[in-house]
Structure formats: C-alpha cells, structure tokens
mmCIF file of C-alpha atoms and ligand atoms in Angstrom:
data_model
loop_
_atom_site.group_PDB
_atom_site.id
_atom_site.type_symbol
_atom_site.label_atom_id
_atom_site.label_comp_id
_atom_site.label_asym_id
_atom_site.label_seq_id
_atom_site.Cartn_x
_atom_site.Cartn_y
_atom_site.Cartn_z
ATOM 1 C CA UNK E 8 90.786 24.302 309.284
ATOM 2 C CA UNK E 9 88.766 23.894 312.511
ATOM 3 C CA UNK E 10 88.563 27.261 314.458
ATOM 4 C CA UNK E 11 90.161 27.626 317.377
ATOM 5 C CA UNK E 12 87.849 28.333 320.527
ATOM 6 C CA UNK E 13 87.956 31.553 322.474
ATOM 7 C CA UNK E 14 85.745 31.377 325.770
ATOM 8 C CA UNK E 15 83.974 34.479 326.283
ATOM 9 C CA UNK E 16 82.852 35.309 330.267
ATOM 10 C CA UNK E 17 82.227 37.670 332.845
ATOM 11 C CA UNK E 18 80.118 38.188 335.934
ATOM 12 C CA UNK E 19 76.143 39.370 335.727
ATOM 13 C CA UNK E 20 75.682 42.464 333.928
ATOM 14 C CA UNK E 21 79.708 42.716 332.722
ATOM 15 C CA UNK E 22 78.505 42.988 328.988
ATOM 16 C CA UNK E 23 78.703 39.443 327.972
ATOM 17 C CA UNK E 24 75.694 39.544 325.784
ATOM 18 C CA UNK E 25 76.629 43.054 324.313
ATOM 19 C CA UNK E 26 80.475 41.784 323.421
ATOM 20 C CA UNK E 27 78.962 38.855 322.166
ATOM 21 C CA UNK E 28 76.765 40.633 319.597
ATOM 22 C CA UNK E 29 79.387 42.795 318.361
ATOM 23 C CA UNK E 30 81.330 39.772 317.667
ATOM 24 C CA UNK E 31 78.509 38.052 315.934
ATOM 25 C CA UNK E 32 78.226 41.364 313.609
ATOM 26 C CA UNK E 33 81.787 40.686 312.971
ATOM 27 C CA UNK E 34 81.029 36.948 311.724
ATOM 28 C CA UNK E 35 82.515 35.056 314.387
ATOM 29 C CA UNK E 36 80.398 32.267 315.024
ATOM 30 C CA UNK E 37 79.306 31.733 318.686
ATOM 31 C CA UNK E 38 77.160 29.704 320.579
ATOM 32 C CA UNK E 39 75.547 30.730 324.192
ATOM 33 C CA UNK E 40 76.021 28.059 326.976
ATOM 34 C CA UNK E 41 72.642 28.953 328.247
ATOM 35 C CA UNK E 42 71.101 28.414 324.706
ATOM 36 C CA UNK E 43 72.467 25.007 324.700
ATOM 37 C CA UNK E 44 71.336 24.105 328.038
ATOM 38 C CA UNK E 45 67.994 25.116 326.850
ATOM 39 C CA UNK E 46 67.951 23.113 323.425
ATOM 40 C CA UNK E 47 68.886 19.723 325.060
ATOM 41 C CA UNK E 48 65.562 19.669 326.910
ATOM 42 C CA UNK E 49 63.357 20.915 324.198
ATOM 43 C CA UNK E 50 60.538 19.076 323.374
ATOM 44 C CA UNK E 51 61.584 15.409 321.094
ATOM 45 C CA UNK E 52 64.635 15.475 322.678
ATOM 46 C CA UNK E 53 65.594 12.045 324.924
ATOM 47 C CA UNK E 54 66.373 14.257 328.007
ATOM 48 C CA UNK E 55 63.157 15.662 328.439
ATOM 49 C CA UNK E 56 61.550 12.257 328.336
ATOM 50 C CA UNK E 57 64.089 11.023 330.910
ATOM 51 C CA UNK E 58 63.416 13.899 333.325
ATOM 52 C CA UNK E 59 59.815 13.395 332.939
ATOM 53 C CA UNK E 60 59.675 9.594 333.554
ATOM 54 C CA UNK E 61 61.829 10.555 336.785
ATOM 55 C CA UNK E 62 60.057 13.428 338.254
ATOM 56 C CA UNK E 63 56.488 12.676 336.344
ATOM 57 C CA UNK E 64 54.598 14.832 333.848
ATOM 58 C CA UNK E 65 54.050 17.593 336.713
ATOM 59 C CA UNK E 66 57.536 18.979 335.569
ATOM 60 C CA UNK E 67 55.935 19.514 331.856
ATOM 61 C CA UNK E 68 53.667 22.430 331.140
ATOM 62 C CA UNK E 69 50.757 22.325 328.895
ATOM 63 C CA UNK E 70 52.487 22.705 326.025
ATOM 64 C CA UNK E 71 54.682 19.609 326.758
ATOM 65 C CA UNK E 72 57.864 21.804 327.230
ATOM 66 C CA UNK E 73 60.208 21.707 330.469
ATOM 67 C CA UNK E 74 58.634 23.613 333.313
ATOM 68 C CA UNK E 75 61.829 24.960 334.877
ATOM 69 C CA UNK E 76 60.936 26.361 337.922
ATOM 70 C CA UNK E 77 59.045 23.549 339.198
ATOM 71 C CA UNK E 78 62.055 21.292 338.468
ATOM 72 C CA UNK E 79 64.318 23.673 339.900
ATOM 73 C CA UNK E 80 62.376 23.642 343.372
ATOM 74 C CA UNK E 81 62.439 19.778 342.963
ATOM 75 C CA UNK E 82 66.270 19.137 342.707
ATOM 76 C CA UNK E 83 66.763 22.371 345.292
ATOM 77 C CA UNK E 84 66.132 20.545 348.361
ATOM 78 C CA UNK E 85 67.189 17.203 347.020
ATOM 79 C CA UNK E 86 71.068 16.604 346.340
ATOM 80 C CA UNK E 87 70.514 13.049 345.243
ATOM 81 C CA UNK E 88 68.068 14.450 342.388
ATOM 82 C CA UNK E 89 70.189 17.078 341.311
ATOM 83 C CA UNK E 90 72.980 14.878 340.711
ATOM 84 C CA UNK E 91 71.099 12.551 338.642
ATOM 85 C CA UNK E 92 69.930 15.530 336.565
ATOM 86 C CA UNK E 93 73.503 17.247 336.264
ATOM 87 C CA UNK E 94 74.852 13.548 335.209
ATOM 88 C CA UNK E 95 72.139 13.474 332.698
ATOM 89 C CA UNK E 96 72.402 16.890 331.342
ATOM 90 C CA UNK E 97 76.415 18.114 331.425
ATOM 91 C CA UNK E 98 77.681 15.641 328.913
ATOM 92 C CA UNK E 99 74.474 16.577 326.390
ATOM 93 C CA UNK E 100 75.464 20.098 326.801
ATOM 94 C CA UNK E 101 79.021 19.780 326.295
ATOM 95 C CA UNK E 102 78.290 17.901 323.331
ATOM 96 C CA UNK E 103 75.632 20.121 322.080
ATOM 97 C CA UNK E 104 78.180 23.018 322.570
ATOM 98 C CA UNK E 105 80.683 21.219 320.576
ATOM 99 C CA UNK E 106 78.190 20.356 317.694
ATOM 100 C CA UNK E 107 77.943 24.021 317.285
ATOM 101 C CA UNK E 108 81.030 24.653 317.325
ATOM 102 C CA UNK E 109 82.094 22.171 314.979
ATOM 103 C CA UNK E 110 80.063 23.992 312.481
ATOM 104 C CA UNK E 111 81.961 27.112 312.568
ATOM 105 C CA UNK E 112 83.617 28.584 309.549
ATOM 106 C CA UNK E 113 85.071 31.656 310.952
ATOM 107 C CA UNK E 114 88.845 31.219 312.172
ATOM 108 C CA UNK E 115 87.959 31.405 315.554
ATOM 109 C CA UNK E 116 84.411 30.320 317.262
ATOM 110 C CA UNK E 117 83.339 31.856 320.801
ATOM 111 C CA UNK E 118 81.515 30.050 323.679
ATOM 112 C CA UNK E 119 79.631 32.720 325.697
ATOM 113 C CA UNK E 120 79.477 31.224 329.329
ATOM 114 C CA UNK E 121 78.724 33.071 332.681
ATOM 115 C CA UNK E 122 80.026 30.017 334.098
ATOM 116 C CA UNK E 123 83.243 29.260 331.855
ATOM 117 C CA UNK E 124 85.543 29.227 334.968
ATOM 118 C CA UNK E 125 83.077 27.668 337.750
ATOM 119 C CA UNK E 126 82.373 24.803 335.255
ATOM 120 C CA UNK E 127 85.800 23.747 333.852
ATOM 121 C CA UNK E 128 84.750 24.639 330.360
ATOM 122 C CA UNK E 129 87.489 27.087 330.191
ATOM 123 C CA UNK E 130 89.933 23.880 329.959
ATOM 124 C CA UNK E 131 88.565 23.138 326.406
ATOM 125 C CA UNK E 132 89.071 26.675 325.064
ATOM 126 C CA UNK E 133 92.591 27.960 323.573
ATOM 127 C CA UNK E 134 91.827 31.419 324.950
ATOM 128 C CA UNK E 135 89.594 33.135 327.798
ATOM 129 C CA UNK E 136 88.429 36.857 327.285
ATOM 130 C CA UNK E 137 86.899 38.122 330.036
ATOM 131 C CA UNK E 138 84.583 40.891 330.156
ATOM 132 C CA UNK E 139 85.364 42.649 333.222
ATOM 133 C CA UNK E 140 83.820 45.797 334.960
ATOM 134 C CA UNK E 141 83.760 47.507 338.392
ATOM 135 C CA UNK E 142 81.458 46.603 340.883
ATOM 136 C CA UNK E 143 79.283 49.923 340.918
ATOM 137 C CA UNK E 144 78.580 49.449 337.088
ATOM 138 C CA UNK E 145 78.124 45.825 337.317
ATOM 139 C CA UNK E 146 75.276 46.814 340.089
ATOM 140 C CA UNK E 147 73.885 49.633 338.108
ATOM 141 C CA UNK E 148 73.466 48.103 334.784
ATOM 142 C CA UNK E 149 72.126 44.928 336.138
ATOM 143 C CA UNK E 150 69.737 46.542 338.417
ATOM 144 C CA UNK E 151 68.427 48.775 334.955
ATOM 145 C CA UNK E 152 68.527 45.627 332.716
ATOM 146 C CA UNK E 153 66.751 43.284 335.025
ATOM 147 C CA UNK E 154 64.426 45.457 336.961
ATOM 148 C CA UNK E 155 65.845 44.279 340.011
ATOM 149 C CA UNK E 156 67.025 45.650 342.994
ATOM 150 C CA UNK E 157 70.494 45.991 344.501
ATOM 151 C CA UNK E 158 69.634 43.071 347.278
ATOM 152 C CA UNK E 159 69.063 40.734 344.184
ATOM 153 C CA UNK E 160 71.808 41.476 342.381
ATOM 154 C CA UNK E 161 74.533 40.982 345.111
ATOM 155 C CA UNK E 162 72.600 37.710 346.238
ATOM 156 C CA UNK E 163 73.482 36.879 342.701
ATOM 157 C CA UNK E 164 77.263 37.895 342.884
ATOM 158 C CA UNK E 165 77.922 35.996 346.012
ATOM 159 C CA UNK E 166 77.529 32.663 344.169
ATOM 160 C CA UNK E 167 79.301 33.584 340.908
ATOM 161 C CA UNK E 168 83.048 33.101 341.453
ATOM 162 C CA UNK E 169 85.289 36.347 342.300
ATOM 163 C CA UNK E 170 86.442 38.851 340.208
ATOM 164 C CA UNK E 171 89.909 37.837 341.304
ATOM 165 C CA UNK E 172 89.238 34.085 340.248
ATOM 166 C CA UNK E 173 88.308 35.524 336.591
ATOM 167 C CA UNK E 174 91.209 37.545 336.459
ATOM 168 C CA UNK E 175 93.593 34.552 337.053
ATOM 169 C CA UNK E 176 92.212 32.719 334.041
ATOM 170 C CA UNK E 177 91.820 35.423 331.449
ATOM 171 C CA UNK E 178 94.295 35.932 328.508
ATOM 172 C CA UNK E 179 92.736 39.205 327.357
ATOM 173 C CA UNK E 180 90.567 41.519 329.680
ATOM 174 C CA UNK E 181 87.995 43.958 328.088
ATOM 175 C CA UNK E 182 87.318 46.529 330.853
ATOM 176 C CA UNK E 183 83.731 47.757 329.707
ATOM 177 C CA UNK E 184 83.606 50.851 332.202
ATOM 178 C CA UNK E 185 83.099 53.602 329.231
ATOM 179 C CA UNK E 186 79.973 54.004 326.647
ATOM 180 C CA UNK E 187 78.642 51.270 324.178
ATOM 181 C CA UNK E 188 80.550 52.720 321.253
ATOM 182 C CA UNK E 189 83.973 52.074 323.450
ATOM 183 C CA UNK E 190 83.080 48.437 324.168
ATOM 184 C CA UNK E 191 82.173 47.868 319.984
ATOM 185 C CA UNK E 192 85.534 49.623 319.034
ATOM 186 C CA UNK E 193 87.445 47.412 322.098
ATOM 187 C CA UNK E 194 85.584 43.956 320.702
ATOM 188 C CA UNK E 195 86.834 45.242 316.875
ATOM 189 C CA UNK E 196 90.290 45.601 318.353
ATOM 190 C CA UNK E 197 90.117 42.540 319.798
ATOM 191 C CA UNK E 198 89.089 40.623 316.798
ATOM 192 C CA UNK E 199 91.886 42.248 314.656
ATOM 193 C CA UNK E 200 94.195 40.525 316.935
ATOM 194 C CA UNK E 201 92.459 37.542 317.098
ATOM 195 C CA UNK E 202 92.782 36.990 313.296
ATOM 196 C CA UNK E 203 96.560 37.089 313.561
ATOM 197 C CA UNK E 204 96.501 34.227 315.948
ATOM 198 C CA UNK E 205 97.211 30.270 315.167
ATOM 199 C CA UNK E 206 95.299 28.135 317.223
ATOM 200 C CA UNK E 207 94.629 31.032 319.907
ATOM 201 C CA UNK E 208 98.301 31.858 320.541
ATOM 202 C CA UNK E 209 100.538 34.365 318.743
HETATM 203 P P1 ADP H 15 75.940 40.278 330.746
HETATM 204 O O1 ADP H 15 75.212 39.492 329.401
HETATM 205 O O2 ADP H 15 77.225 40.020 331.032
HETATM 206 O O3 ADP H 15 74.962 40.100 332.051
HETATM 207 P P2 ADP H 15 74.720 42.562 329.383
HETATM 208 O O4 ADP H 15 75.669 42.397 327.936
HETATM 209 O O5 ADP H 15 73.509 41.997 329.184
HETATM 210 O O6 ADP H 15 75.692 41.766 330.411
HETATM 211 O O7 ADP H 15 74.938 44.022 329.783
HETATM 212 C C1 ADP H 15 74.344 44.231 330.885
HETATM 213 C C2 ADP H 15 73.375 45.722 330.616
HETATM 214 O O8 ADP H 15 74.426 46.634 330.617
HETATM 215 C C3 ADP H 15 72.461 45.772 329.404
HETATM 216 O O9 ADP H 15 71.480 46.499 329.949
HETATM 217 C C4 ADP H 15 73.639 46.053 328.277
HETATM 218 O O10 ADP H 15 72.698 47.228 327.315
HETATM 219 C C5 ADP H 15 74.271 47.495 329.269
HETATM 220 N N1 ADP H 15 75.623 47.685 328.779
HETATM 221 C C6 ADP H 15 76.394 46.854 328.345
HETATM 222 N N2 ADP H 15 77.609 47.414 328.191
HETATM 223 C C7 ADP H 15 77.640 48.529 328.399
HETATM 224 C C8 ADP H 15 78.215 49.916 328.116
HETATM 225 N N3 ADP H 15 79.685 49.791 327.733
HETATM 226 N N4 ADP H 15 77.718 50.829 328.247
HETATM 227 C C9 ADP H 15 76.416 50.856 328.834
HETATM 228 N N5 ADP H 15 75.550 50.071 328.939
HETATM 229 C C10 ADP H 15 76.070 48.766 328.749
#
C-alpha cells in the first residue's frame, strides 16, 4: 500500500530537524525539501549544466559543484533570471521529493519543509504537523544553534510566514516548549496516533 504523506513544518529553530530525527528513529521514511533542492543541482544532473550554460562557468566552484552564493547574488537583483531559475528547479525538486517519498515502506512518509505553507507543498500532503514554539524560545534556540545575533534571526523570521498562518494550515500542533525528552515523547505519541490513521484521516 502506498504510504500517506505527512508534511512537517515550523519556523526557524522550532525543532523540525530534531522532531524529524525522532520520527526517523521510529522507522518513518522521510525526505527533507532542502536536501532535495541540493540533490537536483548535483554534478551530473541536467539542471546543473543548464544553469552553467545560462550563467557561465563562473557559477561553478573549482570542484565542479554549484557556487550557491554566487548564483544567489546573480538572481537577487534580476527578477527575470530568478523566474527562469525557479521555473527550472521547482518541478525538478517536486519530482525528486515524489521519487523519494514513493520509495517509502513505512505506513506514512514525511516531507520536512520549512516552506511547506509558502510553497503550496502542503496541498499534496494528507496531513500537516506544525512544530510550534513561542517566539522567545525560537530566538534563543536559533541564536545558540547558528551562533547568530537576535537581529539576524529576526530578519529571517520577518520573511517567513507568520505563526498564525502556519497554525491555520496545521492538523496537528506539537508545542516544543519543554526539554528534548518531551519532544521525543510527543513524537512517539503522535507516531502511535498516525499508525491508527487511514490515508492520514481517523
Ligand atoms: P529547525 O530544524 O526547526 O530549524 P532544530 O531542530 O535545528 O530546528 O532545533 C533548533 C535548536 O534547538 C537545535 O539546536 C536543537 O537541538 C534545539 N532544540 C530543539 N528542540 C529542543 C528542546 N525541546 N529543548 C531544547 N533544545 C531544543
């Protein structure tokens, strides 16, 4: 039977990666949208040669991999180039995610995506789990993890969708406002619940 799909999302520093690794420990197949976005431009993949044909070899690093920061700078100031790049990559990333999820043998599979709501990816999911965290904790944990200033994290938060918007799309909310053991036990509880669902529904 094909697994049903759970979208796992949350703002920066909410605990998505930590929660995802607990689900993986429980044997749930998962794919991270950020990894998929990296895989499609690996050397040897057609997208990378299309990008280098358009932007020149200056967007390649000496080892032949994509120089992401140079590419980011090139498209930052140029909406037409950015649109071209998005039109090339978005379908490939979608396909890459689908390929990985379709190989799942667990009863359900997870797409971990910070932009699940913004990108519209949530529409392809049977269910959405939001990792939610109060702003203060989100700032503290992100600053500690990324060695970043409060201003840097706030700048990222500003371009991410709001907590309210995420809550509006969530079927389940894991409030990650206690210690790591609590997070693990909440993941276990949700996993047991998910195993009772058919197609993501009770
Ligand atoms: P995200 O993937 O959503 O950006 P992470 O899973 O990387 O977030 O979590 C952000 C930081 O907070 C990490 O350093 C992680 O170890 C830590 N963290 C996550 N959950 C908890 C928790 N319940 N208690 C303490 N620290 C946590």
